[in-house]
Tab-separated table of N, CA, C and O and ligand atoms in Angstrom:
chain	number	residue	atom	x	y	z
O	1	MET	N	-1.562	-14.452	-10.734
O	1	MET	CA	-1.672	-15.151	-9.114
O	1	MET	C	-0.518	-16.073	-8.256
O	1	MET	O	-0.468	-17.557	-9.515
O	2	SER	N	0.655	-16.748	-7.566
O	2	SER	CA	1.632	-17.456	-7.216
O	2	SER	C	1.294	-19.354	-7.190
O	2	SER	O	-0.282	-19.258	-6.232
O	3	ALA	N	1.282	-20.089	-7.691
O	3	ALA	CA	1.614	-21.501	-7.384
O	3	ALA	C	1.345	-21.513	-5.616
O	3	ALA	O	1.035	-22.540	-5.082
O	4	ARG	N	1.895	-20.496	-5.411
O	4	ARG	CA	2.333	-20.577	-3.330
O	4	ARG	C	0.981	-19.760	-2.655
O	4	ARG	O	0.894	-19.659	-2.067
O	5	ALA	N	0.312	-19.719	-4.309
O	5	ALA	CA	-0.622	-18.211	-3.806
O	5	ALA	C	-1.724	-18.996	-2.982
O	5	ALA	O	-1.803	-20.253	-3.488
O	6	GLY	N	-2.286	-18.639	-1.661
O	6	GLY	CA	-4.058	-19.347	-1.684
O	6	GLY	C	-5.115	-18.156	-2.098
O	6	GLY	O	-4.915	-17.805	-2.949
O	7	THR	N	-6.364	-18.906	-0.929
O	7	THR	CA	-7.386	-17.316	-1.529
O	7	THR	C	-6.961	-16.704	-0.352
O	7	THR	O	-7.636	-15.186	-0.497
O	8	GLY	N	-6.432	-16.836	0.419
O	8	GLY	CA	-6.068	-15.121	1.961
O	8	GLY	C	-7.261	-14.635	2.701
O	8	GLY	O	-6.733	-14.522	3.076
O	9	LEU	N	-8.089	-16.069	2.739
O	9	LEU	CA	-9.164	-16.052	3.995
O	9	LEU	C	-9.035	-17.193	4.846
O	9	LEU	O	-8.546	-18.254	4.205
O	10	ARG	N	-9.250	-16.606	5.769
O	10	ARG	CA	-9.379	-17.596	7.088
O	10	ARG	C	-10.607	-17.456	7.799
O	10	ARG	O	-11.415	-16.074	7.793
O	11	ARG	N	-10.889	-18.103	9.083
O	11	ARG	CA	-11.647	-17.933	9.268
O	11	ARG	C	-11.700	-16.917	10.537
O	11	ARG	O	-10.782	-17.303	11.342
O	12	GLY	N	-12.094	-15.522	10.315
O	12	GLY	CA	-11.884	-15.248	11.284
O	12	GLY	C	-11.315	-14.056	10.989
O	12	GLY	O	-10.932	-13.068	12.104
O	13	GLY	N	-10.904	-13.585	9.918
O	13	GLY	CA	-10.089	-12.127	9.035
O	13	GLY	C	-8.922	-12.805	8.486
O	13	GLY	O	-9.206	-13.968	7.844
O	14	SER	N	-8.161	-11.741	8.175
O	14	SER	CA	-7.229	-12.273	7.212
O	14	SER	C	-6.316	-10.982	7.376
O	14	SER	O	-6.251	-10.322	8.092
O	15	HIS	N	-5.107	-11.780	6.992
O	15	HIS	CA	-4.068	-10.862	7.710
O	15	HIS	C	-3.310	-9.741	6.273
O	15	HIS	O	-3.441	-10.712	5.328
O	16	HIS	N	-2.591	-8.846	6.518
O	16	HIS	CA	-2.502	-7.557	5.169
O	16	HIS	C	-1.365	-7.130	5.706
O	16	HIS	O	-1.160	-6.985	6.955
O	17	LEU	N	-0.536	-7.039	4.802
O	17	LEU	CA	0.827	-6.503	5.122
O	17	LEU	C	-0.220	-4.991	4.724
O	17	LEU	O	-0.325	-4.427	3.838
O	18	ARG	N	1.511	-3.755	5.594
O	18	ARG	CA	1.270	-2.849	5.039
O	18	ARG	C	2.932	-2.224	5.515
O	18	ARG	O	4.113	-2.872	6.536
O	19	VAL	N	3.352	-1.336	5.177
O	19	VAL	CA	4.699	-0.135	5.619
O	19	VAL	C	4.117	1.304	6.373
O	19	VAL	O	3.670	2.089	5.286
O	20	ASN	N	5.355	1.511	7.555
O	20	ASN	CA	5.470	2.449	7.782
O	20	ASN	C	6.543	3.346	7.078
O	20	ASN	O	7.905	3.198	7.468
O	21	PRO	N	5.422	4.019	5.520
O	21	PRO	CA	7.193	4.683	5.101
O	21	PRO	C	7.673	5.605	5.881
O	21	PRO	O	9.345	6.228	4.782
O	22	ILE	N	7.834	6.289	7.548
O	22	ILE	CA	8.663	6.918	7.432
O	22	ILE	C	9.525	6.113	8.440
O	22	ILE	O	10.798	6.074	7.970
O	23	ASP	N	9.216	4.576	8.629
O	23	ASP	CA	10.357	3.941	8.791
O	23	ASP	C	11.314	3.582	8.168
O	23	ASP	O	12.374	2.822	8.130
O	24	CYS	N	10.798	3.098	6.783
O	24	CYS	CA	10.964	2.741	6.347
O	24	CYS	C	12.590	2.750	4.793
O	24	CYS	O	12.838	4.261	5.003
O	25	VAL	N	14.074	1.642	4.965
O	25	VAL	CA	15.215	2.326	4.785
O	25	VAL	C	14.891	2.102	3.107
O	25	VAL	O	15.534	2.704	2.081
O	26	ALA	N	14.538	1.740	2.396
O	26	ALA	CA	13.986	1.403	1.169
O	26	ALA	C	15.076	0.410	0.739
O	26	ALA	O	15.911	0.893	-0.388
O	27	HIS	N	15.458	-0.742	1.145
O	27	HIS	CA	16.991	-1.813	0.428
O	27	HIS	C	15.825	-3.127	0.488
O	27	HIS	O	16.905	-3.765	-0.738
O	28	GLY	N	14.849	-3.066	-0.581
O	28	GLY	CA	14.287	-4.322	-0.680
O	28	GLY	C	14.009	-5.578	0.161
O	28	GLY	O	13.824	-6.363	-1.036
O	29	MET	N	14.933	-5.969	0.892
O	29	MET	CA	14.848	-6.823	1.125
O	29	MET	C	13.309	-7.975	1.480
O	29	MET	O	12.737	-8.866	1.392
O	30	CYS	N	12.186	-7.335	1.945
O	30	CYS	CA	10.493	-7.391	2.546
O	30	CYS	C	10.599	-8.070	0.756
O	30	CYS	O	10.194	-9.190	0.640
O	31	HIS	N	10.883	-7.601	-0.299
O	31	HIS	CA	10.685	-7.432	-1.763
O	31	HIS	C	11.094	-9.471	-2.061
O	31	HIS	O	10.402	-9.694	-2.846
O	32	GLU	N	12.519	-8.790	-1.840
O	32	GLU	CA	13.197	-10.178	-2.291
O	32	GLU	C	12.548	-12.024	-1.509
O	32	GLU	O	12.765	-12.314	-1.954
O	33	LEU	N	12.243	-11.143	0.107
O	33	LEU	CA	11.389	-12.604	0.784
O	33	LEU	C	10.022	-12.554	0.229
O	33	LEU	O	9.074	-13.770	-0.475
O	34	LEU	N	9.786	-11.851	-0.110
O	34	LEU	CA	7.896	-12.254	-0.813
O	34	LEU	C	7.726	-11.562	-2.375
O	34	LEU	O	6.399	-10.318	-1.577
O	35	PRO	N	8.338	-11.329	-3.462
O	35	PRO	CA	8.063	-10.559	-4.391
O	35	PRO	C	6.408	-10.877	-4.635
O	35	PRO	O	5.643	-9.886	-5.464
O	36	GLU	N	6.013	-12.106	-3.967
O	36	GLU	CA	4.071	-11.674	-4.821
O	36	GLU	C	3.491	-10.836	-4.584
O	36	GLU	O	2.371	-10.847	-4.691
O	37	GLN	N	4.119	-10.362	-2.740
O	37	GLN	CA	3.083	-9.361	-2.324
O	37	GLN	C	3.577	-8.226	-2.267
O	37	GLN	O	2.740	-6.792	-1.579
O	38	ILE	N	5.050	-7.550	-2.631
O	38	ILE	CA	5.916	-6.628	-2.195
O	38	ILE	C	6.535	-6.593	-3.855
O	38	ILE	O	7.264	-7.135	-4.099
O	39	ALA	N	6.352	-5.625	-3.886
O	39	ALA	CA	7.094	-5.346	-5.158
O	39	ALA	C	7.587	-3.377	-4.683
O	39	ALA	O	7.043	-2.704	-4.126
O	40	LEU	N	8.421	-3.443	-5.336
O	40	LEU	CA	9.377	-2.112	-5.062
O	40	LEU	C	8.899	-0.567	-6.033
O	40	LEU	O	8.816	-1.049	-7.687
O	41	ASP	N	8.934	0.282	-5.667
O	41	ASP	CA	8.660	1.416	-7.088
O	41	ASP	C	9.877	1.668	-7.042
O	41	ASP	O	10.852	1.605	-7.095
O	42	GLU	N	9.956	3.110	-8.334
O	42	GLU	CA	11.639	3.446	-8.677
O	42	GLU	C	13.043	3.706	-7.424
O	42	GLU	O	13.588	4.196	-7.787
O	43	TRP	N	12.405	4.056	-6.802
O	43	TRP	CA	13.490	4.715	-5.362
O	43	TRP	C	14.010	3.181	-4.676
O	43	TRP	O	14.451	2.957	-3.654
O	44	GLY	N	13.111	2.294	-4.970
O	44	GLY	CA	13.242	1.360	-3.963
O	44	GLY	C	12.894	0.959	-2.769
O	44	GLY	O	12.649	-0.218	-1.899
O	45	TYR	N	11.400	2.048	-2.457
O	45	TYR	CA	10.819	1.406	-0.877
O	45	TYR	C	9.345	0.303	-1.283
O	45	TYR	O	8.645	0.339	-3.206
O	46	PRO	N	8.455	-0.431	-1.242
O	46	PRO	CA	7.727	-1.494	-0.816
O	46	PRO	C	6.505	-0.618	-1.100
O	46	PRO	O	5.879	0.312	-1.082
O	47	VAL	N	6.196	-1.101	-2.484
O	47	VAL	CA	4.495	-0.701	-3.108
O	47	VAL	C	3.368	-2.203	-2.544
O	47	VAL	O	4.021	-3.365	-3.334
O	48	ILE	N	2.953	-2.050	-1.328
O	48	ILE	CA	1.980	-3.489	-1.200
O	48	ILE	C	0.632	-3.004	-1.167
O	48	ILE	O	0.065	-1.266	-0.823
O	49	GLY	N	0.152	-3.852	-1.749
O	49	GLY	CA	-1.642	-3.464	-2.281
O	49	GLY	C	-2.875	-4.056	-0.860
O	49	GLY	O	-2.069	-4.291	0.145
O	50	ASP	N	-3.783	-3.952	-1.128
O	50	ASP	CA	-4.388	-4.518	0.264
O	50	ASP	C	-5.085	-5.312	-0.071
O	50	ASP	O	-5.697	-5.834	0.703
O	51	ASP	N	-4.673	-6.278	-0.614
O	51	ASP	CA	-5.458	-7.721	-0.794
O	51	ASP	C	-4.755	-8.879	0.450
O	51	ASP	O	-3.261	-8.140	1.099
O	52	PRO	N	-5.800	-9.665	0.734
O	52	PRO	CA	-4.961	-10.631	2.032
O	52	PRO	C	-3.748	-11.031	1.668
O	52	PRO	O	-4.009	-11.457	0.458
O	53	VAL	N	-2.969	-11.176	2.618
O	53	VAL	CA	-2.043	-12.371	2.332
O	53	VAL	C	-2.452	-13.593	2.698
O	53	VAL	O	-2.955	-14.212	2.878
O	54	PRO	N	-2.575	-14.852	0.552
O	54	PRO	CA	-2.943	-15.863	1.019
O	54	PRO	C	-1.796	-16.651	2.217
O	54	PRO	O	-0.884	-16.305	2.352
O	55	PRO	N	-3.166	-18.221	2.596
O	55	PRO	CA	-2.706	-18.672	3.923
O	55	PRO	C	-1.232	-19.310	3.747
O	55	PRO	O	-0.545	-19.472	4.776
O	56	GLY	N	-0.777	-19.768	2.403
O	56	GLY	CA	0.012	-20.040	1.863
O	56	GLY	C	1.302	-19.449	1.795
O	56	GLY	O	2.454	-19.227	1.985
O	57	LEU	N	0.868	-18.032	2.092
O	57	LEU	CA	2.081	-16.901	1.761
O	57	LEU	C	2.090	-16.544	3.288
O	57	LEU	O	3.197	-15.558	3.786
O	58	LEU	N	1.874	-16.737	4.116
O	58	LEU	CA	2.062	-15.684	5.327
O	58	LEU	C	2.895	-16.815	6.688
O	58	LEU	O	3.788	-15.386	7.098
O	59	ALA	N	3.936	-17.475	5.927
O	59	ALA	CA	4.594	-17.808	7.026
O	59	ALA	C	5.898	-17.146	6.352
O	59	ALA	O	7.148	-16.026	6.648
O	60	LEU	N	6.135	-16.959	5.057
O	60	LEU	CA	6.544	-16.100	4.486
O	60	LEU	C	6.771	-14.247	5.079
O	60	LEU	O	7.863	-13.574	4.860
O	61	ALA	N	5.508	-14.220	5.043
O	61	ALA	CA	5.326	-12.824	5.102
O	61	ALA	C	5.627	-12.505	6.766
O	61	ALA	O	6.068	-11.294	6.838
O	62	ARG	N	5.556	-13.299	7.719
O	62	ARG	CA	6.019	-13.337	9.043
O	62	ARG	C	7.339	-12.835	8.711
O	62	ARG	O	8.232	-12.096	10.259
O	63	GLN	N	8.149	-13.845	8.349
O	63	GLN	CA	9.309	-14.025	8.276
O	63	GLN	C	9.934	-12.633	7.623
O	63	GLN	O	11.190	-11.492	7.876
O	64	ALA	N	9.381	-11.893	6.528
O	64	ALA	CA	9.356	-10.623	6.172
O	64	ALA	C	9.336	-9.486	7.323
O	64	ALA	O	10.253	-8.410	6.924
O	65	VAL	N	8.433	-10.104	8.110
O	65	VAL	CA	8.280	-8.497	9.162
O	65	VAL	C	9.124	-8.608	10.113
O	65	VAL	O	10.271	-7.656	10.785
O	66	GLN	N	10.016	-10.482	10.223
O	66	GLN	CA	10.665	-10.451	11.468
O	66	GLN	C	12.203	-9.886	10.822
O	66	GLN	O	13.033	-9.468	11.906
O	67	THR	N	12.752	-9.778	9.427
O	67	THR	CA	14.028	-9.195	9.732
O	67	THR	C	13.170	-7.686	8.573
O	67	THR	O	14.925	-7.624	8.545
O	68	CYS	N	12.772	-7.771	8.416
O	68	CYS	CA	12.777	-5.682	8.350
O	68	CYS	C	14.045	-5.636	9.353
O	68	CYS	O	12.982	-5.274	10.374
O	69	PRO	N	14.501	-4.879	9.315
O	69	PRO	CA	15.570	-4.332	9.842
O	69	PRO	C	15.171	-2.579	10.914
O	69	PRO	O	16.625	-2.844	11.763
O	70	THR	N	14.073	-2.126	10.398
O	70	THR	CA	13.807	-0.623	10.902
O	70	THR	C	12.509	-1.735	11.566
O	70	THR	O	11.955	-0.666	12.171
O	71	ARG	N	12.128	-1.699	11.177
O	71	ARG	CA	10.365	-3.097	12.011
O	71	ARG	C	9.306	-1.822	10.902
O	71	ARG	O	8.496	-1.714	11.769
O	72	ALA	N	9.898	-1.749	10.276
O	72	ALA	CA	8.489	-0.800	9.062
O	72	ALA	C	7.908	-1.394	8.695
O	72	ALA	O	6.830	-1.267	8.161
O	73	LEU	N	7.569	-2.701	8.763
O	73	LEU	CA	6.878	-3.717	7.825
O	73	LEU	C	6.017	-4.493	8.566
O	73	LEU	O	6.726	-4.699	9.714
O	74	LEU	N	4.895	-4.284	8.535
O	74	LEU	CA	3.659	-4.951	9.864
O	74	LEU	C	3.057	-5.987	8.506
O	74	LEU	O	2.265	-5.651	7.715
O	75	LEU	N	2.327	-6.650	10.173
O	75	LEU	CA	1.096	-7.819	9.274
O	75	LEU	C	-0.051	-7.880	10.173
O	75	LEU	O	0.044	-7.980	11.385
O	76	GLU	N	-0.896	-7.531	9.434
O	76	GLU	CA	-2.126	-6.447	10.269
O	76	GLU	C	-3.000	-7.463	10.316
O	76	GLU	O	-3.657	-8.348	9.409
O	77	ARG	N	-3.647	-8.153	10.904
O	77	ARG	CA	-4.615	-9.180	11.552
O	77	ARG	C	-6.123	-8.504	11.488
O	77	ARG	O	-6.847	-7.733	11.806
O	78	ARG	N	-7.035	-8.565	10.230
O	78	ARG	CA	-8.602	-7.662	10.662
O	78	ARG	C	-9.529	-8.831	10.413
O	78	ARG	O	-9.600	-9.627	9.538
O	79	ARG	N	-9.912	-8.900	11.192
O	79	ARG	CA	-11.637	-9.537	11.435
O	79	ARG	C	-12.948	-8.765	10.023
O	79	ARG	O	-12.619	-7.799	10.064
O	80	THR	N	-13.591	-9.930	10.390
O	80	THR	CA	-14.253	-10.258	8.541
O	80	THR	C	-15.550	-9.686	9.724
O	80	THR	O	-15.732	-10.081	10.790
O	81	GLU	N	-16.594	-8.568	9.760
O	81	GLU	CA	-17.820	-8.631	10.208
O	81	GLU	C	-19.377	-9.189	10.064
O	81	GLU	O	-18.690	-10.086	8.959
R	101	LIG	S1	13.105	-4.958	4.393
R	101	LIG	FE1	11.771	-2.812	6.265
R	101	LIG	S2	13.042	-1.382	5.380
R	101	LIG	FE2	13.484	-3.454	4.127
R	101	LIG	S3	12.786	-2.115	2.028
R	101	LIG	FE3	11.100	-3.858	3.344
R	101	LIG	S4	9.536	-2.462	4.550
R	101	LIG	FE4	11.308	-1.153	3.470
């Protein structure tokens, strides 16, 4: 885990990145912004785990979502039960 990363837990839920593979065009801009959370496969498509985005990386995650040219990258908030 990077020094920028925290626990990923926030009161009321957690944030998770996911990608819509149909809309993604695999140029990797999201990985450039957030390599701690987004890897690339051999074809340049993002590989995103299901771990929550740590609070310290949320601003970068939102920036990655906003700069995705095809809006394929999504940031979901999940409530804790
Ligand atoms: S920035 Fe968007 S289109 Fe580009 S690789 Fe990431 S998810 Fe796919």
